Short mmCIF file of N, CA and C in Angstrom, two decimals:
data_model
loop_
_atom_site.label_atom_id
_atom_site.label_comp_id
_atom_site.label_asym_id
_atom_site.label_seq_id
_atom_site.Cartn_x
_atom_site.Cartn_y
_atom_site.Cartn_z
N MET A 1 7.73 18.06 6.78
CA MET A 1 7.65 17.83 8.00
C MET A 1 7.42 16.89 8.80
N ALA A 2 8.50 16.33 9.54
CA ALA A 2 8.30 14.83 10.13
C ALA A 2 7.91 15.01 11.73
N LEU A 3 7.48 14.16 12.16
CA LEU A 3 7.35 14.13 13.60
C LEU A 3 8.59 13.91 14.28
N ILE A 4 8.98 14.31 15.59
CA ILE A 4 10.16 13.40 16.26
C ILE A 4 9.68 13.37 17.55
N LYS A 5 10.78 12.74 18.32
CA LYS A 5 10.36 12.36 19.70
C LYS A 5 11.16 13.59 20.52
N CYS A 6 10.63 14.28 21.31
CA CYS A 6 11.29 15.04 22.40
C CYS A 6 12.22 14.43 23.10
N LEU A 7 13.57 14.63 23.18
CA LEU A 7 14.37 13.71 24.30
C LEU A 7 14.05 13.83 25.82
N GLU A 8 13.23 15.02 26.00
CA GLU A 8 12.66 15.27 27.86
C GLU A 8 11.62 14.52 27.83
N CYS A 9 10.54 14.79 26.82
CA CYS A 9 9.19 14.51 27.68
C CYS A 9 8.82 13.31 26.76
N GLU A 10 9.51 13.01 25.60
CA GLU A 10 9.31 11.95 24.69
C GLU A 10 7.64 11.84 24.11
N LYS A 11 7.45 13.34 23.85
CA LYS A 11 6.01 13.61 23.10
C LYS A 11 6.39 14.10 21.47
N GLU A 12 5.33 13.58 20.84
CA GLU A 12 5.59 14.19 19.48
C GLU A 12 5.61 15.22 18.78
N ILE A 13 6.74 16.11 18.40
CA ILE A 13 6.92 17.50 18.03
C ILE A 13 7.47 17.34 16.67
N SER A 14 7.27 18.76 15.76
CA SER A 14 7.52 19.15 14.62
C SER A 14 9.23 18.92 14.64
N ASP A 15 9.44 18.10 13.68
CA ASP A 15 11.17 18.53 13.41
C ASP A 15 11.74 20.02 13.12
N ALA A 16 10.79 20.91 12.75
CA ALA A 16 10.87 22.17 12.33
C ALA A 16 10.98 23.39 13.79
N ALA A 17 10.61 22.54 14.93
CA ALA A 17 10.34 23.50 16.07
C ALA A 17 11.70 23.74 16.60
N ARG A 18 11.78 24.68 17.22
CA ARG A 18 13.01 25.24 17.72
C ARG A 18 12.90 24.40 19.55
N ALA A 19 11.94 24.53 20.08
CA ALA A 19 11.87 23.92 21.44
C ALA A 19 10.32 23.18 21.40
N CYS A 20 10.54 22.33 22.31
CA CYS A 20 9.27 21.56 22.56
C CYS A 20 8.06 22.12 23.15
N PRO A 21 6.77 22.31 22.47
CA PRO A 21 5.74 22.75 22.96
C PRO A 21 5.26 22.82 24.09
N ASN A 22 5.46 21.10 24.88
CA ASN A 22 5.24 20.59 25.95
C ASN A 22 5.94 21.01 27.06
N CYS A 23 7.25 20.98 26.82
CA CYS A 23 8.10 20.95 28.32
C CYS A 23 9.30 22.09 27.97
N GLY A 24 9.20 22.42 26.61
CA GLY A 24 10.37 23.89 26.65
C GLY A 24 11.73 23.36 26.08
N TYR A 25 11.89 22.04 26.03
CA TYR A 25 13.10 21.57 25.99
C TYR A 25 13.83 21.98 24.62
N GLU A 26 15.08 22.82 24.67
CA GLU A 26 15.26 23.52 23.19
C GLU A 26 16.53 22.30 22.62
N SER A 27 16.28 22.02 21.61
CA SER A 27 17.28 21.01 20.85
C SER A 27 17.44 21.33 19.35
N ARG A 28 18.35 21.69 18.84
CA ARG A 28 18.37 21.97 17.51
C ARG A 28 19.24 20.91 16.47
N LYS A 29 20.21 20.24 17.34
CA LYS A 29 21.02 19.10 16.79
C LYS A 29 20.39 17.99 16.14
N THR A 30 20.76 17.26 15.26
CA THR A 30 19.94 16.29 14.83
C THR A 30 20.15 15.00 15.56
N GLU A 31 21.36 14.86 16.31
CA GLU A 31 21.73 13.65 17.01
C GLU A 31 20.86 13.88 18.21
N ASP A 32 20.04 14.82 18.55
CA ASP A 32 19.41 14.81 20.01
C ASP A 32 18.33 14.44 19.88
N ILE A 33 17.53 14.11 18.68
CA ILE A 33 16.11 13.87 18.60
C ILE A 33 16.35 12.75 17.68
N GLU A 34 15.11 11.78 17.91
CA GLU A 34 15.02 10.50 17.16
C GLU A 34 13.87 10.29 16.04
N PRO A 35 13.62 10.46 15.08
CA PRO A 35 12.58 10.36 14.08
C PRO A 35 11.60 9.04 14.35
N ILE A 36 10.45 9.43 14.36
CA ILE A 36 9.62 8.31 14.51
C ILE A 36 9.30 7.79 13.38
N VAL A 37 9.53 6.59 13.50
CA VAL A 37 8.90 5.52 12.33
C VAL A 37 7.71 4.55 12.27
N GLN A 38 6.98 5.41 11.53
CA GLN A 38 5.53 4.84 11.40
C GLN A 38 5.24 3.98 10.13
N LYS A 39 4.75 2.75 10.64
CA LYS A 39 4.67 1.41 9.85
C LYS A 39 3.68 0.91 10.34
N THR A 40 3.21 0.05 9.23
CA THR A 40 1.77 -1.12 9.50
C THR A 40 2.19 -2.25 9.11
N GLU A 41 1.90 -3.26 9.88
CA GLU A 41 2.01 -4.59 9.35
C GLU A 41 1.02 -5.12 8.18
N LEU A 42 1.37 -5.82 7.19
CA LEU A 42 0.96 -6.34 6.16
C LEU A 42 0.14 -7.78 6.68
N GLY A 43 -1.01 -7.92 6.07
CA GLY A 43 -1.98 -9.43 6.55
C GLY A 43 -1.07 -10.48 6.05
N GLU A 44 -1.35 -11.54 6.22
CA GLU A 44 -0.96 -13.20 5.37
C GLU A 44 -1.21 -12.89 4.00
N LEU A 45 -0.50 -13.71 3.39
CA LEU A 45 -0.70 -13.85 2.01
C LEU A 45 -1.87 -14.71 1.74
N GLU A 46 -2.72 -14.62 0.81
CA GLU A 46 -3.95 -15.50 0.43
C GLU A 46 -4.16 -15.46 -0.94
N LYS A 47 -3.83 -17.07 -1.26
CA LYS A 47 -3.85 -17.38 -2.54
C LYS A 47 -5.15 -18.30 -2.89
N ASN A 48 -5.58 -18.37 -3.85
CA ASN A 48 -6.63 -19.17 -4.21
C ASN A 48 -6.41 -19.44 -5.71
N ILE A 49 -5.52 -20.45 -6.13
CA ILE A 49 -5.15 -20.85 -7.02
C ILE A 49 -6.08 -21.43 -8.15
N GLY A 50 -7.05 -22.43 -7.37
CA GLY A 50 -7.70 -22.93 -8.15
C GLY A 50 -8.76 -21.82 -8.91
N ALA A 51 -9.45 -21.13 -8.14
CA ALA A 51 -10.28 -20.10 -8.68
C ALA A 51 -9.54 -18.89 -9.64
N GLY A 52 -8.41 -18.72 -9.36
CA GLY A 52 -7.71 -18.07 -10.14
C GLY A 52 -7.58 -18.65 -11.76
N ILE A 53 -7.21 -19.80 -11.63
CA ILE A 53 -7.15 -20.45 -12.90
C ILE A 53 -8.40 -20.69 -13.55
N ALA A 54 -9.29 -20.71 -12.92
CA ALA A 54 -10.84 -20.94 -13.53
C ALA A 54 -11.10 -19.67 -14.13
N MET A 55 -10.99 -18.49 -13.50
CA MET A 55 -11.22 -16.98 -13.71
C MET A 55 -10.24 -16.49 -15.09
N PHE A 56 -9.12 -17.22 -14.94
CA PHE A 56 -8.26 -16.51 -16.23
C PHE A 56 -8.75 -17.61 -17.57
N VAL A 57 -9.00 -18.56 -17.11
CA VAL A 57 -9.30 -19.51 -18.24
C VAL A 57 -10.80 -19.13 -18.90
N VAL A 58 -11.76 -18.70 -18.20
CA VAL A 58 -12.95 -18.23 -18.52
C VAL A 58 -12.87 -16.90 -19.58
N GLY A 59 -11.82 -15.95 -19.16
CA GLY A 59 -11.53 -14.74 -19.43
C GLY A 59 -11.10 -15.07 -20.99
N PHE A 60 -9.91 -16.04 -20.70
CA PHE A 60 -9.20 -16.24 -22.26
C PHE A 60 -10.34 -16.81 -23.09
N VAL A 61 -10.99 -17.72 -22.90
CA VAL A 61 -12.11 -18.00 -23.92
C VAL A 61 -13.06 -17.12 -24.38
N PHE A 62 -13.49 -16.03 -23.54
CA PHE A 62 -14.45 -15.42 -23.91
C PHE A 62 -13.62 -14.25 -25.12
N ILE A 63 -12.22 -13.83 -24.81
CA ILE A 63 -11.86 -13.13 -25.88
C ILE A 63 -12.10 -13.55 -27.10
N PRO A 64 -11.47 -14.52 -27.77
CA PRO A 64 -12.12 -14.81 -28.92
C PRO A 64 -13.37 -14.59 -29.49
N ILE A 65 -14.34 -14.96 -28.88
CA ILE A 65 -15.65 -15.06 -28.93
C ILE A 65 -16.21 -13.47 -29.06
N SER A 66 -15.53 -12.88 -28.19
CA SER A 66 -15.98 -11.36 -28.27
C SER A 66 -15.43 -10.65 -29.33
N ILE A 67 -14.21 -11.14 -29.99
CA ILE A 67 -13.76 -10.58 -31.43
C ILE A 67 -14.78 -10.83 -32.28
N VAL A 68 -15.26 -12.15 -32.76
CA VAL A 68 -15.85 -12.63 -33.52
C VAL A 68 -17.32 -11.71 -33.72
N ILE A 69 -17.76 -11.58 -32.48
CA ILE A 69 -19.33 -10.56 -32.79
C ILE A 69 -19.05 -9.31 -32.40
N MET A 70 -18.13 -8.72 -32.84
CA MET A 70 -17.95 -7.28 -33.06
C MET A 70 -18.87 -6.36 -33.86
N PRO A 71 -19.18 -5.48 -33.40
CA PRO A 71 -19.17 -4.52 -32.49
C PRO A 71 -19.74 -4.91 -30.82
N PHE A 72 -20.56 -5.71 -30.98
CA PHE A 72 -21.51 -6.02 -29.87
C PHE A 72 -20.49 -6.93 -28.89
N GLY A 73 -19.54 -7.26 -29.17
CA GLY A 73 -18.27 -8.21 -28.47
C GLY A 73 -17.69 -7.50 -27.37
N LEU A 74 -17.61 -5.84 -27.73
CA LEU A 74 -16.81 -5.05 -26.52
C LEU A 74 -17.60 -5.21 -25.49
N VAL A 75 -18.91 -5.36 -25.32
CA VAL A 75 -19.40 -5.90 -24.01
C VAL A 75 -18.91 -7.00 -23.27
N LEU A 76 -18.68 -7.75 -24.09
CA LEU A 76 -18.25 -9.37 -23.51
C LEU A 76 -16.63 -9.16 -23.32
N LEU A 77 -15.67 -8.31 -23.86
CA LEU A 77 -14.52 -8.30 -24.15
C LEU A 77 -13.83 -7.60 -22.76
N ILE A 78 -14.37 -6.58 -22.36
CA ILE A 78 -13.92 -5.97 -21.08
C ILE A 78 -14.39 -6.82 -19.75
N PRO A 79 -15.37 -7.54 -19.57
CA PRO A 79 -15.34 -8.22 -18.69
C PRO A 79 -14.52 -9.45 -18.42
N ALA A 80 -14.12 -9.91 -19.88
CA ALA A 80 -13.34 -10.94 -20.20
C ALA A 80 -11.86 -10.83 -19.85
N ILE A 81 -11.53 -9.47 -20.06
CA ILE A 81 -9.89 -8.83 -19.73
C ILE A 81 -10.17 -8.88 -17.96
N LEU A 82 -10.90 -8.23 -17.47
CA LEU A 82 -10.92 -7.89 -16.25
C LEU A 82 -11.06 -9.42 -15.29
N LEU A 83 -11.81 -10.61 -15.92
CA LEU A 83 -11.90 -11.85 -15.52
C LEU A 83 -9.95 -12.19 -15.37
N MET A 84 -9.61 -12.37 -16.42
CA MET A 84 -7.98 -12.65 -16.42
C MET A 84 -7.14 -11.81 -15.39
N VAL A 85 -7.31 -10.49 -15.29
CA VAL A 85 -6.56 -9.68 -14.35
C VAL A 85 -6.93 -10.28 -12.77
N TYR A 86 -8.22 -10.38 -12.72
CA TYR A 86 -8.39 -10.85 -11.37
C TYR A 86 -8.23 -12.06 -11.10
N GLY A 87 -8.27 -13.08 -11.84
CA GLY A 87 -7.65 -14.43 -11.89
C GLY A 87 -6.06 -14.54 -11.69
N GLY A 88 -5.78 -13.70 -12.25
CA GLY A 88 -4.10 -13.47 -12.23
C GLY A 88 -3.71 -12.94 -10.64
N ALA A 89 -4.61 -12.09 -10.26
CA ALA A 89 -4.27 -11.61 -8.82
C ALA A 89 -4.59 -13.06 -7.71
N LYS A 90 -5.63 -13.66 -8.31
CA LYS A 90 -5.74 -14.97 -7.11
C LYS A 90 -4.78 -15.69 -7.10
N ILE A 91 -4.18 -16.04 -8.24
CA ILE A 91 -3.15 -17.00 -8.51
C ILE A 91 -1.85 -16.50 -7.72
N SER A 92 -1.50 -15.00 -8.19
CA SER A 92 -0.25 -14.69 -7.30
C SER A 92 -0.29 -14.37 -6.19
N GLY A 93 -1.75 -14.08 -5.36
CA GLY A 93 -1.88 -13.77 -3.87
C GLY A 93 -1.99 -12.36 -3.62
N THR A 94 -2.88 -12.02 -2.67
CA THR A 94 -2.97 -10.53 -2.08
C THR A 94 -2.65 -10.67 -0.72
N ARG A 95 -2.75 -9.49 -0.11
CA ARG A 95 -2.31 -9.11 1.27
C ARG A 95 -3.12 -7.93 1.70
N SER A 96 -3.57 -8.14 2.72
CA SER A 96 -4.43 -6.98 3.42
C SER A 96 -3.23 -5.88 3.99
N ALA A 97 -3.85 -4.82 3.88
CA ALA A 97 -2.65 -3.63 4.19
C ALA A 97 -3.48 -2.36 4.67
N VAL A 98 -3.21 -1.61 5.66
CA VAL A 98 -3.37 -0.48 6.39
C VAL A 98 -2.34 0.28 6.07
N CYS A 99 -3.05 1.60 5.49
CA CYS A 99 -1.88 2.66 4.85
C CYS A 99 -1.63 3.43 6.31
N PRO A 100 -0.16 3.41 6.41
CA PRO A 100 0.49 4.08 7.53
C PRO A 100 0.12 5.62 7.74
N TYR A 101 -0.23 6.10 6.48
CA TYR A 101 -0.68 7.83 6.79
C TYR A 101 -2.09 7.95 7.13
N CYS A 102 -3.10 7.35 6.46
CA CYS A 102 -4.62 7.67 6.64
C CYS A 102 -5.22 6.39 7.50
N LYS A 103 -4.58 5.36 7.65
CA LYS A 103 -4.96 4.12 8.05
C LYS A 103 -6.18 3.32 7.45
N ASN A 104 -6.34 3.69 6.19
CA ASN A 104 -7.36 3.14 5.18
C ASN A 104 -7.08 1.78 5.19
N GLU A 105 -7.91 0.78 4.99
CA GLU A 105 -7.72 -0.36 4.89
C GLU A 105 -7.87 -0.68 3.38
N SER A 106 -6.93 -1.51 2.87
CA SER A 106 -6.81 -2.00 1.24
C SER A 106 -6.42 -3.20 1.28
N VAL A 107 -6.09 -3.72 -0.11
CA VAL A 107 -5.57 -4.96 -0.64
C VAL A 107 -4.36 -4.63 -1.48
N LEU A 108 -3.21 -5.40 -0.96
CA LEU A 108 -2.06 -5.13 -1.97
C LEU A 108 -1.75 -6.30 -2.51
N ASN A 109 -1.29 -5.93 -3.83
CA ASN A 109 -1.23 -7.50 -4.88
C ASN A 109 -0.02 -7.77 -4.61
N SER A 110 0.40 -9.25 -4.42
CA SER A 110 1.83 -9.77 -4.00
C SER A 110 2.97 -9.19 -5.23
N LYS A 111 2.36 -8.79 -6.16
CA LYS A 111 3.23 -8.49 -7.58
C LYS A 111 3.78 -7.11 -7.12
N THR A 112 3.13 -6.12 -6.48
CA THR A 112 3.51 -4.71 -6.30
C THR A 112 4.12 -4.80 -4.86
N SER A 113 5.52 -5.73 -4.93
CA SER A 113 6.06 -5.96 -3.70
C SER A 113 7.04 -4.84 -2.90
N THR A 114 7.02 -3.45 -4.00
CA THR A 114 8.24 -2.72 -3.27
C THR A 114 7.27 -1.56 -2.75
N ASN A 115 6.26 -0.98 -3.59
CA ASN A 115 5.65 0.16 -3.25
C ASN A 115 4.35 -0.11 -3.17
N PHE A 116 3.41 0.89 -2.51
CA PHE A 116 1.91 0.83 -2.39
C PHE A 116 1.38 2.07 -2.20
N LYS A 117 0.72 2.82 -3.35
CA LYS A 117 -0.07 3.94 -3.27
C LYS A 117 -1.41 3.77 -2.98
N CYS A 118 -1.75 4.27 -1.73
CA CYS A 118 -3.05 4.57 -1.05
C CYS A 118 -4.15 4.76 -1.90
N SER A 119 -5.24 4.26 -2.03
CA SER A 119 -6.30 4.79 -2.88
C SER A 119 -7.16 5.82 -2.27
N ASN A 120 -6.59 6.00 -0.93
CA ASN A 120 -7.62 6.98 0.10
C ASN A 120 -6.85 8.37 -0.48
N CYS A 121 -5.99 8.25 0.26
CA CYS A 121 -4.93 9.59 0.49
C CYS A 121 -3.87 9.68 -0.58
N LYS A 122 -3.68 8.85 -1.62
CA LYS A 122 -3.05 8.94 -2.61
C LYS A 122 -1.39 9.20 -2.20
N LYS A 123 -0.79 8.73 -1.12
CA LYS A 123 0.46 8.99 -0.51
C LYS A 123 1.03 7.27 -0.85
N LEU A 124 2.60 7.72 -1.15
CA LEU A 124 3.10 6.41 -1.40
C LEU A 124 3.99 5.72 -0.04
N SER A 125 3.72 4.59 -0.02
CA SER A 125 4.49 3.77 1.08
C SER A 125 5.33 2.66 0.45
N ILE A 126 6.37 2.25 1.31
CA ILE A 126 7.35 1.15 0.85
C ILE A 126 7.15 0.01 1.75
N VAL A 127 6.94 -0.97 1.25
CA VAL A 127 7.12 -2.49 1.59
C VAL A 127 8.29 -2.83 2.13
N LYS A 128 8.45 -3.11 3.39
CA LYS A 128 9.67 -3.66 3.64
C LYS A 128 9.40 -4.89 5.03
N ASP A 129 9.90 -5.98 4.45
CA ASP A 129 9.87 -7.34 5.27
C ASP A 129 7.98 -7.59 4.77
N SER A 130 7.41 -7.33 6.16
CA SER A 130 5.97 -7.49 6.27
C SER A 130 5.27 -6.24 6.74
N PHE A 131 5.77 -5.38 6.43
CA PHE A 131 5.57 -4.08 7.02
C PHE A 131 5.38 -2.82 5.75
N LEU A 132 4.48 -1.91 5.75
CA LEU A 132 4.38 -0.66 5.39
C LEU A 132 4.84 0.36 5.90
N GLU A 133 5.85 1.10 5.46
CA GLU A 133 6.36 2.42 5.91
C GLU A 133 6.40 3.73 5.21
N ILE A 134 6.21 4.22 5.93
CA ILE A 134 5.96 5.82 5.60
C ILE A 134 7.43 6.23 4.47
N VAL A 135 7.19 6.75 3.35
CA VAL A 135 8.35 7.40 2.73
C VAL A 135 8.85 8.75 2.93
N GLU A 136 9.85 8.94 3.68
CA GLU A 136 10.46 10.42 3.86
C GLU A 136 11.62 10.83 2.86
#
């Protein structure tokens, strides 16, 4: 169910409603109603290539060390992998994002440039240009 604008009073109403609950305007034709496009703007792309490379290299160096001292190396292996992943995110860049459904603030990795799943409401949004738009 989506929200649409009433052509008479321009208030948000359900697309399943036969008449506007605010003014009583009756409209069943799809050309009489226009859907509301809900979208939020993405923040600027933030990169930190130096810190990303440093994290990636440190993580890469710790992987062979952790393998040599197994099974205790598992304690070192997991942070090493996380450092490499986080370093890669710093290199490629991140953007701040606000979910168009629940308005939860989050961070969007620049590699996930087409879809965004909110960690709060678990709904999917589509990245178009520099906006997050609701999937209908």
